Amino acid sequence: MSTGIEPGDRVGCTYAGKELEGFYITERDGKAVIKLDSGYNLGIDAKILTKLRTQAPRPHSAKKIEQDESLPQLSIVSTGGTIASKIDYRTGAVTSQFEADDILRAIPGLAKIGHFSAQVPATILSENMTPAIWRKLASTVCDEIKKGSRGVIVTHGTDTMAYSAAALSFMIETPVPIVFVGSQRSADRPSSDNVMNGLCSAAAAVSDLGEVSVVMHATTNDDYCAIHRGTRVRKMHTSRRDAFTTIGSDILGTVDYPSLDVKLSCSAARRKEEGTEPVLNDKLEEKVGILYFYPGMSPEVVEAFKGYRGLVVMGTGLGHTASGCIPALRSLVKDGTSVVMTSQCLNGRVCDRVYDTGRDLLNAGIIEGGDMLPEAAMVKLMWVLGNESDPDRVAELMRTNLRGELGRCTPNGL
Amino acid sequence: MDYEKIGLMAGIEIHQQLDTAEKLFCHCPTTLRDVDERCGEFKRYLRATESEMGEIDRAAEEEMKKQDRIYTYYAYDTTCLVENDEEPPAPMNPEALGLSLTLAKMMGMTPVQQVHVMRKLVIDGSNTSGFQRTALVALNGILPAGARIESICLEEEAAQRVEGDTFSLDRLGIPLAEITTGPDMRTPGQVKEVAAYIGMLLRSTGRVKRGLGTIRQDVNISIRDGARVEIKGVQDLSLIDEVVRREALRQQNLVEIAGELKKRGASVGEEVVDVTDLFKDTGSSILKRAKCILAIKLCGFGGLVGKEIQPGRRLGSEMSDYAKKCGVGGLFHTDELPAYGVTAEEVKILKDRLAAGASDCVILVADTKKKSECAIGQIKKRAAMAFDGVPEETRKMLEEGSSAYMRPLPGAARMYPETDVLPVDISGEYWDSLELPELITNKEKRFAGEFGLDESLARQMAYSSKAGLFEEAVSKGVKPNLAARTIYSTIRELRRDGVSTGRIRDEEIIELLLAVERGSAAKEAIPDILRAVSTGDSVSAAMEKIAPSVSEEELSAVIAGIIEDRIDFVKEQGMRSLGPLMGVVMKEMRGRVDGKVISEVLKKELQKVL
C-alpha cells in the first residue's frame, strides 16, 4: 500500500481487469476494506492500492436541537452511549463527545417530553462495569436530582443493567424516578428498540413513579414497555427485545407506545414532594462473591472464597448444596463470611427447614435469602456489609425487605 | 421505433432464489408456507437511520413520508428469531456462497478476495430489520452474447407482502443471487435475449428454485435525453422486451413534455388553495366525503397532465404516484374533468377560484388536512421535475408492461456494514475447487446426438429439473426414448390428470423402467402402474396389481380362446385376421404383455389353426 492512506481517503486499484475506485475504510483480517461507489465494501490486498486523494473529513452534522425550557427538567446519564452510538468510518472514530444533543438527535421525540441535560460518568461496555463505577454513577445521579432534575434516565448496556439498577436502588433514597434503559438491537438499525425504549423511559421519568426502575420492551411487538423494579428485574434472554423480566412480583407499570401513556401499579413507590432531597449512601463492600452450586462441586471451590466478607450461594431447589460442601461453608461463616442462600430456580423462595441438608446448612450459619434474586442479593450484601460489621445485624438486614427486593409473601400466579 | 436514434441503453439485474437447504443467515429451511399455517405474528415500526457516512438515503427518506409505519409479520414453525430480528445472524451459509461463486466462475468473473456483508437499507417493511443483507462476491465477467456482467451479489430474499403492511416471514432470508449486467443492451430484443441466456445459466446449476416468483428481473433503462430508471419485479420473461419498449416510449414523451413546458413558459403555482367549500354538494362521493380538499394551479400544464405517456399512463398518473406516498388515494386534475361526478359548472368555479386559464391545469387532492398538504407538496415536487424530462426513479412493473413510480433511485448512502457477520476470505484453492456444471444448451445437444432424442424432446429433457434422473436411467440401461417419454411426458400427463406425481420417487421410476426393459412389464402399463405408485403402492405391488406377468402358456391359452370364438372369421380371412385380432388380444391383456410378444404368439396360434 502506498504510505499514508488514512480512513476516508480515495483509493484505486486494478482488479478483475477493471479500475476499481472507492474510499479506504479500515484494515480487517489482513485485507484493506474499501467502499465502492455502489456502497458495497470489499476486502482487497492492501499492496495494490494507490491513494488518489485525501478526503477531508466532513464536519459532524451538529445540528443544534432546540429545547423547550417549559418542559420538565430531565437528566440523561450515560454509561456508554450505546443507545445513540454508531460507527463513523469516515473519521475512524466512534462518537466520543456525548452531549444531550446526540441522544436527542438519535431519538427525535424526546425533546417534546422534557428539556434535557446530559452526564457521562463512564464510557464502558456493561460487562466491564464495577462497584466503583456504580458509586460514581450513584453520585452523578444524585447530583442531577439535587440540581433539580425531575427524573433521571440512565442509559446502560443491557448485560449488567440489572446489577446496576439494584446497586442504585440500595445506594440512593430517591424522591424522583431513576429509570434505566438500553437497547437489545443496535441503534444503527431501522428496527432498533432504542427509540421506543428511549421514549418510554422518558415518559416514565416524568411520571409519578418514585423509585429505581428498568424500562424496556414488554413483548416482541413495538406496543408497550414494562416498568420493572430495579431489585426484581433480570435479563432472561440473550437477544430478544423483551429480555427483561420481573421475577417474583408484579411489574411496577407499563408505558404504552406510541401514546406514551404511563400506568403505575399500586405497589410502585410514588414521587416525593417537590424539593425532597435524595439521600446517598454509597458505601459498598467489594469483597463479596456469588457461587453457582453444581452437582459434584468440590468443597475447594467454596474454600476459594476464604477471606471474602460475603458470599451469595445459588443453591439447588429450596436452597441446597451437597452435604460435602457444608463443612467448607461452616468454616467460611466461622471465619466471618456472611453466607446468603438463594436458589437457581429464580422463581420462588428458599426454605432450608424442609430437608436435612437445609437444616445442616442453617446450622452451619447460612442466611436464608427468601425470594431474593441471586444478583440482587449479592448487591444488597455488598451494601449491607459496607454499612454494618456485626454479623447478626447483617443477617437481620439480609432478611429484611429494604427496596422491594424481598417479599414477605410469594404471590399467587407468578 | 429507432432505438439507436433515441440512444436506448439498458441493463438488467436478475434475482434468482437459490435452492439451498438452509437460509442465508440462519439455519431455517428455505420452504415457502401457506399464511394459514402461521403460528404467530408481531408488529414493528421501522425508521430511517443514517449511513456510516452520516447521510440518510433518499429512498428511505421518501418511505418515511408514509404516516403510519407499523408493519405486521407472520411467523411459522419454520422461521426463527433471526427472521424476527430478535437474534444476531448466523455466519453466511457456505452452500449459498459456493453456489454464487460457481455462477461467477461460469461467467468468467473474478471473486473478491474478502467478502463483506452489507446492510442495504429497505424500510418499506419487507425486512424486519429494516435492511437487506447483501454481499458483493464477484466482479467483471462476460457472456457469449457480448453483455458484460458487472457483479454478482449474494443477498437475502425479502419477506413476502401478504397485503397492505402485512408480511410473511417464510420467504425472508432465502439466498438470492443478484446478477447485474452492464448497460450494454441497445434494443428490447437484446434485453430479452440476455435475460434468457442468464436464466439458462442459472438453471444449468440444477440448484436454483423454480416456479413463479423464484426469479425476478429488474431492468435499468435510459434514452439519450432521459435518465436512468429501474423497473423492478419483471417476473415474466415474455414481457421484458415490452417493458423496455414502453419505458423508452415514456421517456420520449416526458422529454417532449419538458420541451413543450419550456416553450410555453409554464410554471408550478406556489399558492395552495383550500377549496373544501366548493365541493360541499358535489356529486363526487370522494370529494363530498373529504375533510380537506386542496388545489394547486400548474400554469401552462393544460393538456399535458392528461397526455398519455405510455399505455394507460399519463403525466397525471406520475403525479398521483408521488401523492400516494402520503397515504392519499390519488388526485383529480382538470385535464380529465368534468368526470367522476364532478360537473362542468364545478370545474369552472374551481378554475375561477384559482384564476386558472385554458392553458393551465388545476390539481385537487382530497383527504385529511395533513395528508392533503403532504400530497400537494409531492405533486409540486413532481410537477417541477417535469421541466427536466425524466426523473431518476425506481418503478414497479404493472400488469401489461407499463410501470408506476415506487421511490427515488437509492444511492450509496443506503449501505451500512453488517457488523454482526464476519468477513469471509475466498482463497485461490477454494475458487479452483469449484466445479462448473454442464450448460443446459450443451446438454440439449448431447441428448440429441448421443442419445438420439428428437430435437424437441432433447430440449425439454435438458431444461427439465429431472434431467439428472433421465441420465441415471439411461446409464442403468433404459432406452433413452422410453426414459425421456416417461420422465417428461407421462409424468406431466399424469400430473395434469390430478395424480400426485410428487409422491413417486426417482428410484421407483427407474425400477419400473428397468422392469419394462426386462420385459416383466409392458410399456403400455406404465401410466397405470405410476398411478398406483403415487397412492403408496410399491412398484412390484403395483405391477402385480395392474399387470401381473403372464406366462407364454397363459397367453397362448387366451389367444387360442379368442381364435376359437372367431374361428369362422379366421378361416375366412386367413393370416389377414392378424391385425383385427391383435386389437382384441391387446384389449384383453390390458398392457400386461408387450405388443411384440402378443404379435408373435398370435401368429403362431393362427398358423396352428390355418
Tab-separated table of C-alpha atoms in Angstrom, chain B residues 167-404:
chain	number	residue	atom	x	y	z
B	167	PHE	CA	-45.649	-9.557	5.523
B	168	SER	CA	-44.964	-13.266	5.725
B	169	LEU	CA	-41.580	-14.317	7.120
B	170	ASP	CA	-41.219	-17.684	5.351
B	171	ARG	CA	-39.516	-16.143	2.318
B	172	LEU	CA	-37.283	-13.765	4.304
B	173	GLY	CA	-33.673	-14.929	4.261
B	174	ILE	CA	-33.785	-17.345	1.318
B	175	PRO	CA	-30.483	-16.811	-0.541
B	176	LEU	CA	-30.704	-14.807	-3.754
B	177	ALA	CA	-28.037	-14.404	-6.385
B	178	GLU	CA	-28.188	-10.897	-7.851
B	179	ILE	CA	-26.533	-10.748	-11.249
B	180	THR	CA	-26.032	-7.265	-12.686
B	181	THR	CA	-25.139	-6.687	-16.323
B	182	GLY	CA	-23.535	-3.584	-17.727
B	183	PRO	CA	-25.816	-1.075	-19.520
B	184	ASP	CA	-24.841	-2.720	-22.785
B	185	MET	CA	-28.119	-3.638	-24.443
B	186	ARG	CA	-29.376	-1.393	-27.195
B	187	THR	CA	-32.726	-2.928	-28.209
B	188	PRO	CA	-35.652	-4.522	-26.356
B	189	GLY	CA	-34.874	-7.799	-28.150
B	190	GLN	CA	-31.317	-7.860	-26.817
B	191	VAL	CA	-32.580	-7.415	-23.281
B	192	LYS	CA	-34.794	-10.430	-23.667
B	193	GLU	CA	-32.025	-12.498	-25.216
B	194	VAL	CA	-29.533	-11.735	-22.438
B	195	ALA	CA	-32.120	-12.355	-19.723
B	196	ALA	CA	-32.964	-15.717	-21.274
B	197	TYR	CA	-29.297	-16.676	-21.511
B	198	ILE	CA	-28.635	-15.836	-17.861
B	199	GLY	CA	-31.767	-17.767	-16.929
B	200	MET	CA	-30.353	-20.787	-18.770
B	201	LEU	CA	-27.021	-20.437	-16.932
B	202	LEU	CA	-28.804	-20.316	-13.595
B	203	ARG	CA	-30.851	-23.410	-14.347
B	204	SER	CA	-27.776	-25.264	-15.550
B	205	THR	CA	-26.580	-25.453	-11.932
B	206	GLY	CA	-29.637	-27.529	-11.057
B	207	ARG	CA	-29.583	-25.768	-7.671
B	208	VAL	CA	-31.868	-22.800	-8.160
B	209	LYS	CA	-35.512	-22.556	-7.134
B	210	ARG	CA	-38.065	-22.989	-9.907
B	211	GLY	CA	-41.566	-21.655	-10.299
B	212	LEU	CA	-43.411	-18.353	-10.146
B	213	GLY	CA	-41.643	-15.623	-8.213
B	214	THR	CA	-38.365	-17.505	-7.799
B	215	ILE	CA	-36.658	-15.364	-10.428
B	216	ARG	CA	-37.207	-11.630	-10.851
B	217	GLN	CA	-35.685	-9.271	-13.334
B	218	ASP	CA	-35.119	-5.590	-12.719
B	219	VAL	CA	-34.447	-3.585	-15.852
B	220	ASN	CA	-32.410	-0.394	-15.973
B	221	ILE	CA	-33.369	1.772	-18.916
B	222	SER	CA	-32.450	5.184	-20.234
B	223	ILE	CA	-32.608	7.051	-23.505
B	224	ARG	CA	-30.203	9.757	-24.576
B	225	ASP	CA	-32.099	12.752	-23.178
B	226	GLY	CA	-33.815	10.725	-20.465
B	227	ALA	CA	-32.497	9.342	-17.198
B	228	ARG	CA	-31.737	6.028	-15.574
B	229	VAL	CA	-34.905	4.333	-14.417
B	230	GLU	CA	-35.004	0.993	-12.674
B	231	ILE	CA	-38.127	-1.090	-13.214
B	232	LYS	CA	-38.492	-3.730	-10.570
B	233	GLY	CA	-40.164	-7.060	-10.418
B	234	VAL	CA	-40.464	-8.277	-14.005
B	235	GLN	CA	-41.320	-11.897	-13.252
B	236	ASP	CA	-42.336	-12.948	-16.718
B	237	LEU	CA	-39.536	-13.115	-19.259
B	238	SER	CA	-42.018	-12.831	-22.140
B	239	LEU	CA	-42.851	-9.260	-21.038
B	240	ILE	CA	-39.334	-7.966	-20.570
B	241	ASP	CA	-38.951	-6.551	-24.082
B	242	GLU	CA	-42.358	-4.909	-23.841
B	243	VAL	CA	-41.303	-3.247	-20.570
B	244	VAL	CA	-38.263	-1.802	-22.345
B	245	ARG	CA	-40.346	-0.620	-25.301
B	246	ARG	CA	-42.889	1.072	-23.067
B	247	GLU	CA	-40.257	2.735	-20.888
B	248	ALA	CA	-38.426	4.070	-23.936
B	249	LEU	CA	-41.758	5.481	-25.102
B	250	ARG	CA	-42.476	7.007	-21.681
B	251	GLN	CA	-39.082	8.672	-21.553
B	252	GLN	CA	-39.510	10.063	-25.066
B	253	ASN	CA	-42.904	11.510	-24.167
B	254	LEU	CA	-41.609	13.014	-20.930
B	255	VAL	CA	-38.745	14.631	-22.830
B	256	GLU	CA	-41.252	16.061	-25.308
B	257	ILE	CA	-43.454	17.349	-22.483
B	258	ALA	CA	-40.421	19.047	-20.907
B	259	GLY	CA	-39.720	20.802	-24.205
B	260	GLU	CA	-43.327	21.883	-24.554
B	261	LEU	CA	-43.448	23.212	-20.965
B	262	LYS	CA	-40.364	25.310	-21.559
B	263	LYS	CA	-41.755	26.575	-24.827
B	264	ARG	CA	-44.970	27.608	-23.105
B	265	GLY	CA	-43.103	29.245	-20.225
B	266	ALA	CA	-45.007	27.050	-17.816
B	267	SER	CA	-44.597	27.187	-14.034
B	268	VAL	CA	-45.751	25.476	-10.873
B	269	GLY	CA	-48.040	27.630	-8.758
B	270	GLU	CA	-46.819	28.465	-5.262
B	271	GLU	CA	-50.177	29.024	-3.652
B	272	VAL	CA	-52.096	26.072	-2.239
B	273	VAL	CA	-55.807	26.851	-2.075
B	274	ASP	CA	-58.282	25.193	0.277
B	275	VAL	CA	-61.356	24.510	-1.880
B	276	THR	CA	-63.211	22.176	0.500
B	277	ASP	CA	-66.228	24.532	0.490
B	278	LEU	CA	-66.625	24.342	-3.311
B	279	PHE	CA	-67.500	20.646	-3.191
B	280	LYS	CA	-69.951	20.625	-0.277
B	281	ASP	CA	-72.801	19.443	-2.519
B	282	THR	CA	-70.853	17.738	-5.273
B	283	GLY	CA	-71.930	14.533	-6.983
B	284	SER	CA	-68.448	13.071	-6.497
B	285	SER	CA	-68.587	10.890	-3.410
B	286	ILE	CA	-64.816	11.061	-2.797
B	287	LEU	CA	-64.796	14.856	-2.787
B	288	LYS	CA	-68.004	15.105	-0.793
B	289	ARG	CA	-66.652	12.849	1.950
B	290	ALA	CA	-63.218	14.522	2.172
B	291	LYS	CA	-62.337	16.555	5.267
B	292	CYS	CA	-59.983	18.772	3.312
B	293	ILE	CA	-59.625	19.441	-0.413
B	294	LEU	CA	-56.566	21.331	-1.547
B	295	ALA	CA	-55.891	22.657	-5.031
B	296	ILE	CA	-52.862	23.927	-6.864
B	297	LYS	CA	-52.513	25.600	-10.247
B	298	LEU	CA	-49.958	24.352	-12.764
B	299	CYS	CA	-49.577	27.247	-15.194
B	300	GLY	CA	-49.142	26.184	-18.790
B	301	PHE	CA	-49.595	22.499	-17.994
B	302	GLY	CA	-53.072	22.341	-19.571
B	303	GLY	CA	-53.498	19.250	-21.739
B	304	LEU	CA	-50.093	17.891	-20.805
B	305	VAL	CA	-51.105	16.387	-17.447
B	306	GLY	CA	-53.702	14.282	-19.245
B	307	LYS	CA	-51.399	13.314	-22.113
B	308	GLU	CA	-50.773	9.604	-22.393
B	309	ILE	CA	-47.077	8.805	-21.997
B	310	GLN	CA	-47.318	5.019	-22.171
B	311	PRO	CA	-50.372	2.768	-22.491
B	312	GLY	CA	-52.719	3.555	-19.616
B	313	ARG	CA	-50.401	6.126	-18.015
B	314	ARG	CA	-50.404	9.927	-18.102
B	315	LEU	CA	-48.253	12.631	-16.558
B	316	GLY	CA	-51.145	12.880	-14.083
B	317	SER	CA	-50.600	9.220	-13.103
B	318	GLU	CA	-46.961	10.030	-12.288
B	319	MET	CA	-48.032	12.904	-10.034
B	320	SER	CA	-50.638	10.660	-8.464
B	321	ASP	CA	-47.976	8.036	-7.634
B	322	TYR	CA	-45.944	10.694	-5.803
B	323	ALA	CA	-49.028	11.908	-3.930
B	324	LYS	CA	-49.905	8.370	-2.844
B	325	LYS	CA	-46.703	8.261	-0.762
B	326	CYS	CA	-48.596	10.480	1.690
B	327	GLY	CA	-51.360	7.935	2.036
B	328	VAL	CA	-53.936	9.657	-0.200
B	329	GLY	CA	-55.903	7.606	-2.725
B	330	GLY	CA	-54.925	9.738	-5.723
B	331	LEU	CA	-55.707	13.088	-7.299
B	332	PHE	CA	-58.030	14.828	-9.751
B	333	HIS	CA	-56.780	17.109	-12.498
B	334	THR	CA	-58.771	19.419	-14.761
B	335	ASP	CA	-57.417	17.729	-17.923
B	336	GLU	CA	-59.740	14.824	-17.069
B	337	LEU	CA	-62.632	16.858	-15.629
B	338	PRO	CA	-65.616	17.079	-15.778
B	339	ALA	CA	-65.910	13.405	-14.870
B	340	TYR	CA	-66.201	11.177	-11.805
B	341	GLY	CA	-69.302	13.055	-10.657
B	342	VAL	CA	-67.663	16.495	-10.934
B	343	THR	CA	-69.723	18.788	-13.168
B	344	ALA	CA	-68.552	21.305	-15.764
B	345	GLU	CA	-70.023	24.007	-13.545
B	346	GLU	CA	-67.877	22.911	-10.603
B	347	VAL	CA	-64.769	22.837	-12.803
B	348	LYS	CA	-65.498	26.387	-13.917
B	349	ILE	CA	-65.900	27.637	-10.339
B	350	LEU	CA	-62.710	25.792	-9.341
B	351	LYS	CA	-60.716	27.294	-12.201
B	352	ASP	CA	-62.091	30.735	-11.401
B	353	ARG	CA	-61.134	30.372	-7.742
B	354	LEU	CA	-57.553	29.613	-8.769
B	355	ALA	CA	-57.601	32.151	-11.617
B	356	ALA	CA	-56.683	29.344	-13.986
B	357	GLY	CA	-56.889	29.915	-17.733
B	358	ALA	CA	-57.439	27.485	-20.581
B	359	SER	CA	-53.749	26.581	-20.815
B	360	ASP	CA	-53.492	25.848	-17.082
B	361	CYS	CA	-54.217	22.684	-15.165
B	362	VAL	CA	-55.615	22.552	-11.645
B	363	ILE	CA	-54.857	19.573	-9.425
B	364	LEU	CA	-57.032	18.519	-6.489
B	365	VAL	CA	-56.297	16.246	-3.528
B	366	ALA	CA	-58.919	15.233	-1.011
B	367	ASP	CA	-58.174	13.644	2.359
B	368	THR	CA	-57.339	14.769	5.902
B	369	LYS	CA	-55.611	18.157	6.093
B	370	LYS	CA	-52.265	16.612	6.989
B	371	LYS	CA	-52.309	14.037	4.205
B	372	SER	CA	-53.590	16.535	1.640
B	373	GLU	CA	-50.837	19.002	2.494
B	374	CYS	CA	-48.222	16.276	2.214
B	375	ALA	CA	-49.690	15.165	-1.126
B	376	ILE	CA	-49.751	18.678	-2.590
B	377	GLY	CA	-46.078	19.014	-1.627
B	378	GLN	CA	-45.313	15.805	-3.513
B	379	ILE	CA	-47.311	16.948	-6.565
B	380	LYS	CA	-45.422	20.247	-6.665
B	381	LYS	CA	-42.183	18.297	-6.487
B	382	ARG	CA	-43.142	16.015	-9.358
B	383	ALA	CA	-44.553	18.873	-11.458
B	384	ALA	CA	-41.260	20.759	-11.080
B	385	MET	CA	-39.405	17.638	-12.242
B	386	ALA	CA	-41.431	17.647	-15.454
B	387	PHE	CA	-39.265	20.527	-16.737
B	388	ASP	CA	-36.216	18.246	-16.632
B	389	GLY	CA	-37.932	15.464	-18.518
B	390	VAL	CA	-37.267	12.098	-16.888
B	391	PRO	CA	-36.591	11.793	-13.132
B	392	GLU	CA	-34.281	9.032	-11.891
B	393	GLU	CA	-36.629	6.599	-10.258
B	394	THR	CA	-37.247	3.103	-9.053
B	395	ARG	CA	-40.525	1.937	-10.614
B	396	LYS	CA	-42.634	-1.163	-10.376
B	397	MET	CA	-43.956	-3.047	-13.357
B	398	LEU	CA	-47.711	-3.006	-13.944
B	399	GLU	CA	-49.579	-5.920	-15.477
B	400	GLU	CA	-49.218	-5.212	-19.188
B	401	GLY	CA	-45.651	-3.864	-19.059
B	402	SER	CA	-46.232	-0.222	-18.155
B	403	SER	CA	-44.836	0.965	-14.838
B	404	ALA	CA	-45.600	3.117	-11.814
